[in-house]
């Protein structure tokens, strides 16, 4: 995961994926979103979208396994084919317990230097002036 965060600090775009995009990829995305200051509620909503996006494929896989006699009870595999809020809550809980904040997890836990941690923020966020139509007190917004 540290290499993904170092890649995100590079000059060009980054693409990362896996077959389902829910486990390592989902956590990597949650970490990047956390570093960008995205709210925990929005991170969770994005994480849980995997269930909606994977539903048809997962159902087709389970139907195939049942129709070919490879499993008899689809409920045995359903828990590992999707994501649950508890997964991400547990991850962030352990980060909070061990490191305090996500930036410290990436720096101390993943071994990414602080300058590299700041680069995706500089690359993907732009400072904004506070106007009536932009009440964001942080003064930052996603670019693009």
Short mmCIF file of C-alpha atoms in Angstrom, two decimals:
data_model
loop_
_atom_site.label_atom_id
_atom_site.label_comp_id
_atom_site.label_asym_id
_atom_site.label_seq_id
_atom_site.Cartn_x
_atom_site.Cartn_y
_atom_site.Cartn_z
CA UNK A 1 0.00 0.00 0.00
CA UNK A 2 2.89 2.33 0.61
CA UNK A 3 3.87 2.05 -3.05
CA UNK A 4 0.34 3.07 -4.10
CA UNK A 5 0.62 6.19 -1.96
CA UNK A 6 4.05 6.99 -3.37
CA UNK A 7 2.61 6.55 -6.88
CA UNK A 8 -0.23 8.92 -6.06
CA UNK A 9 2.40 11.53 -5.25
CA UNK A 10 3.88 11.28 -8.76
CA UNK A 11 3.33 13.79 -11.54
CA UNK A 12 0.85 11.84 -13.66
CA UNK A 13 -2.48 10.13 -13.07
CA UNK A 14 -2.68 6.88 -11.16
CA UNK A 15 -4.87 3.86 -11.74
CA UNK A 16 -5.07 0.90 -9.42
CA UNK A 17 -7.58 -1.92 -9.29
CA UNK A 18 -8.19 -5.55 -8.52
CA UNK A 19 -10.85 -8.06 -9.48
CA UNK A 20 -13.45 -6.84 -7.00
CA UNK A 21 -11.90 -3.60 -5.79
CA UNK A 22 -13.26 -4.04 -2.31
CA UNK A 23 -10.52 -5.26 0.01
CA UNK A 24 -6.99 -3.91 -0.46
CA UNK A 25 -8.15 -1.53 -3.15
CA UNK A 26 -11.05 -0.34 -1.03
CA UNK A 27 -8.80 0.32 1.96
CA UNK A 28 -6.19 2.03 -0.23
CA UNK A 29 -8.90 4.31 -1.60
CA UNK A 30 -10.18 5.01 1.93
CA UNK A 31 -6.65 5.95 3.02
CA UNK A 32 -6.17 8.30 0.06
CA UNK A 33 -9.57 9.86 0.66
CA UNK A 34 -8.71 10.29 4.35
CA UNK A 35 -5.45 12.01 3.43
CA UNK A 36 -7.43 14.38 1.22
CA UNK A 37 -9.73 15.31 4.09
CA UNK A 38 -12.83 13.54 2.80
CA UNK A 39 -15.32 13.00 5.63
CA UNK A 40 -15.55 9.59 7.23
CA UNK A 41 -19.22 9.39 6.19
CA UNK A 42 -18.32 10.02 2.53
CA UNK A 43 -15.46 7.52 2.69
CA UNK A 44 -17.83 4.91 4.10
CA UNK A 45 -20.51 5.64 1.48
CA UNK A 46 -17.92 5.21 -1.28
CA UNK A 47 -16.62 1.98 0.29
CA UNK A 48 -20.12 0.51 0.56
CA UNK A 49 -20.82 1.27 -3.12
CA UNK A 50 -18.82 -1.88 -3.85
CA UNK A 51 -21.83 -3.91 -2.73
CA UNK A 52 -24.07 -2.23 -5.30
CA UNK A 53 -21.49 -2.42 -8.07
CA UNK A 54 -20.67 -6.08 -7.42
CA UNK A 55 -24.20 -7.37 -6.77
CA UNK A 56 -24.98 -8.66 -10.28
CA UNK A 57 -21.57 -10.29 -10.70
CA UNK A 58 -21.67 -11.84 -7.24
CA UNK A 59 -25.17 -13.21 -7.80
CA UNK A 60 -24.12 -14.70 -11.15
CA UNK A 61 -21.10 -16.34 -9.51
CA UNK A 62 -23.19 -17.77 -6.69
CA UNK A 63 -25.85 -19.01 -9.13
CA UNK A 64 -23.14 -20.73 -11.18
CA UNK A 65 -21.61 -22.39 -8.11
CA UNK A 66 -25.01 -23.65 -6.97
CA UNK A 67 -26.09 -24.83 -10.43
CA UNK A 68 -22.87 -26.83 -10.78
CA UNK A 69 -23.17 -28.38 -7.33
CA UNK A 70 -20.06 -26.64 -6.01
CA UNK A 71 -21.95 -25.09 -3.09
CA UNK A 72 -25.39 -25.68 -1.70
CA UNK A 73 -25.80 -22.60 0.50
CA UNK A 74 -25.03 -19.20 -0.99
CA UNK A 75 -25.07 -17.57 2.45
CA UNK A 76 -21.75 -19.26 3.21
CA UNK A 77 -19.93 -17.16 0.60
CA UNK A 78 -21.94 -13.95 0.62
CA UNK A 79 -20.00 -12.41 3.55
CA UNK A 80 -16.69 -12.56 1.68
CA UNK A 81 -18.10 -11.33 -1.63
CA UNK A 82 -19.09 -7.90 -0.39
CA UNK A 83 -18.05 -5.29 2.11
CA UNK A 84 -19.48 -4.30 5.45
CA UNK A 85 -19.20 -1.03 7.33
CA UNK A 86 -17.60 -2.96 10.20
CA UNK A 87 -14.59 -3.74 7.98
CA UNK A 88 -13.70 -0.10 7.47
CA UNK A 89 -14.75 0.91 10.98
CA UNK A 90 -12.34 -1.70 12.37
CA UNK A 91 -9.54 -0.46 10.13
CA UNK A 92 -9.99 3.19 11.10
CA UNK A 93 -10.43 2.19 14.75
CA UNK A 94 -7.07 0.43 14.73
CA UNK A 95 -5.45 3.37 12.94
CA UNK A 96 -6.83 5.72 15.60
CA UNK A 97 -5.68 3.42 18.42
CA UNK A 98 -2.17 2.83 17.05
CA UNK A 99 -1.36 6.06 15.23
CA UNK A 100 -3.95 8.68 16.13
CA UNK A 101 -4.55 9.99 12.61
CA UNK A 102 -4.40 8.57 9.10
CA UNK A 103 -1.36 10.67 8.16
CA UNK A 104 0.65 9.09 10.97
CA UNK A 105 -0.46 5.62 9.90
CA UNK A 106 0.85 6.26 6.39
CA UNK A 107 4.09 7.82 7.66
CA UNK A 108 4.89 5.48 10.56
CA UNK A 109 2.91 2.39 9.62
CA UNK A 110 3.52 2.29 5.88
CA UNK A 111 6.88 4.06 5.90
CA UNK A 112 5.96 6.86 3.52
CA UNK A 113 7.79 10.13 4.22
CA UNK A 114 5.78 13.21 5.19
CA UNK A 115 6.65 15.11 2.00
CA UNK A 116 5.30 12.26 -0.11
CA UNK A 117 2.14 12.13 2.01
CA UNK A 118 1.52 15.82 1.27
CA UNK A 119 2.00 15.51 -2.51
CA UNK A 120 -1.40 13.96 -3.34
CA UNK A 121 -3.00 16.78 -1.34
CA UNK A 122 -1.07 19.36 -3.35
CA UNK A 123 -1.84 17.52 -6.59
CA UNK A 124 -5.54 16.82 -6.07
CA UNK A 125 -6.66 19.78 -3.98
CA UNK A 126 -6.62 23.45 -4.73
CA UNK A 127 -6.94 26.25 -2.24
CA UNK A 128 -10.10 28.28 -2.57
CA UNK A 129 -11.10 31.63 -1.28
CA UNK A 130 -14.01 31.71 1.08
CA UNK A 131 -17.05 33.31 -0.50
CA UNK A 132 -20.75 33.12 0.27
CA UNK A 133 -21.14 30.38 -2.36
CA UNK A 134 -18.17 28.44 -0.93
CA UNK A 135 -18.67 28.25 2.83
CA UNK A 136 -16.00 25.57 3.22
CA UNK A 137 -14.05 26.69 6.28
CA UNK A 138 -11.05 24.56 5.32
CA UNK A 139 -10.65 26.50 2.10
CA UNK A 140 -9.82 23.43 -0.01
CA UNK A 141 -11.71 21.55 -2.69
CA UNK A 142 -11.01 18.67 -5.03
CA UNK A 143 -9.62 19.72 -8.38
CA UNK A 144 -10.91 18.56 -11.73
#
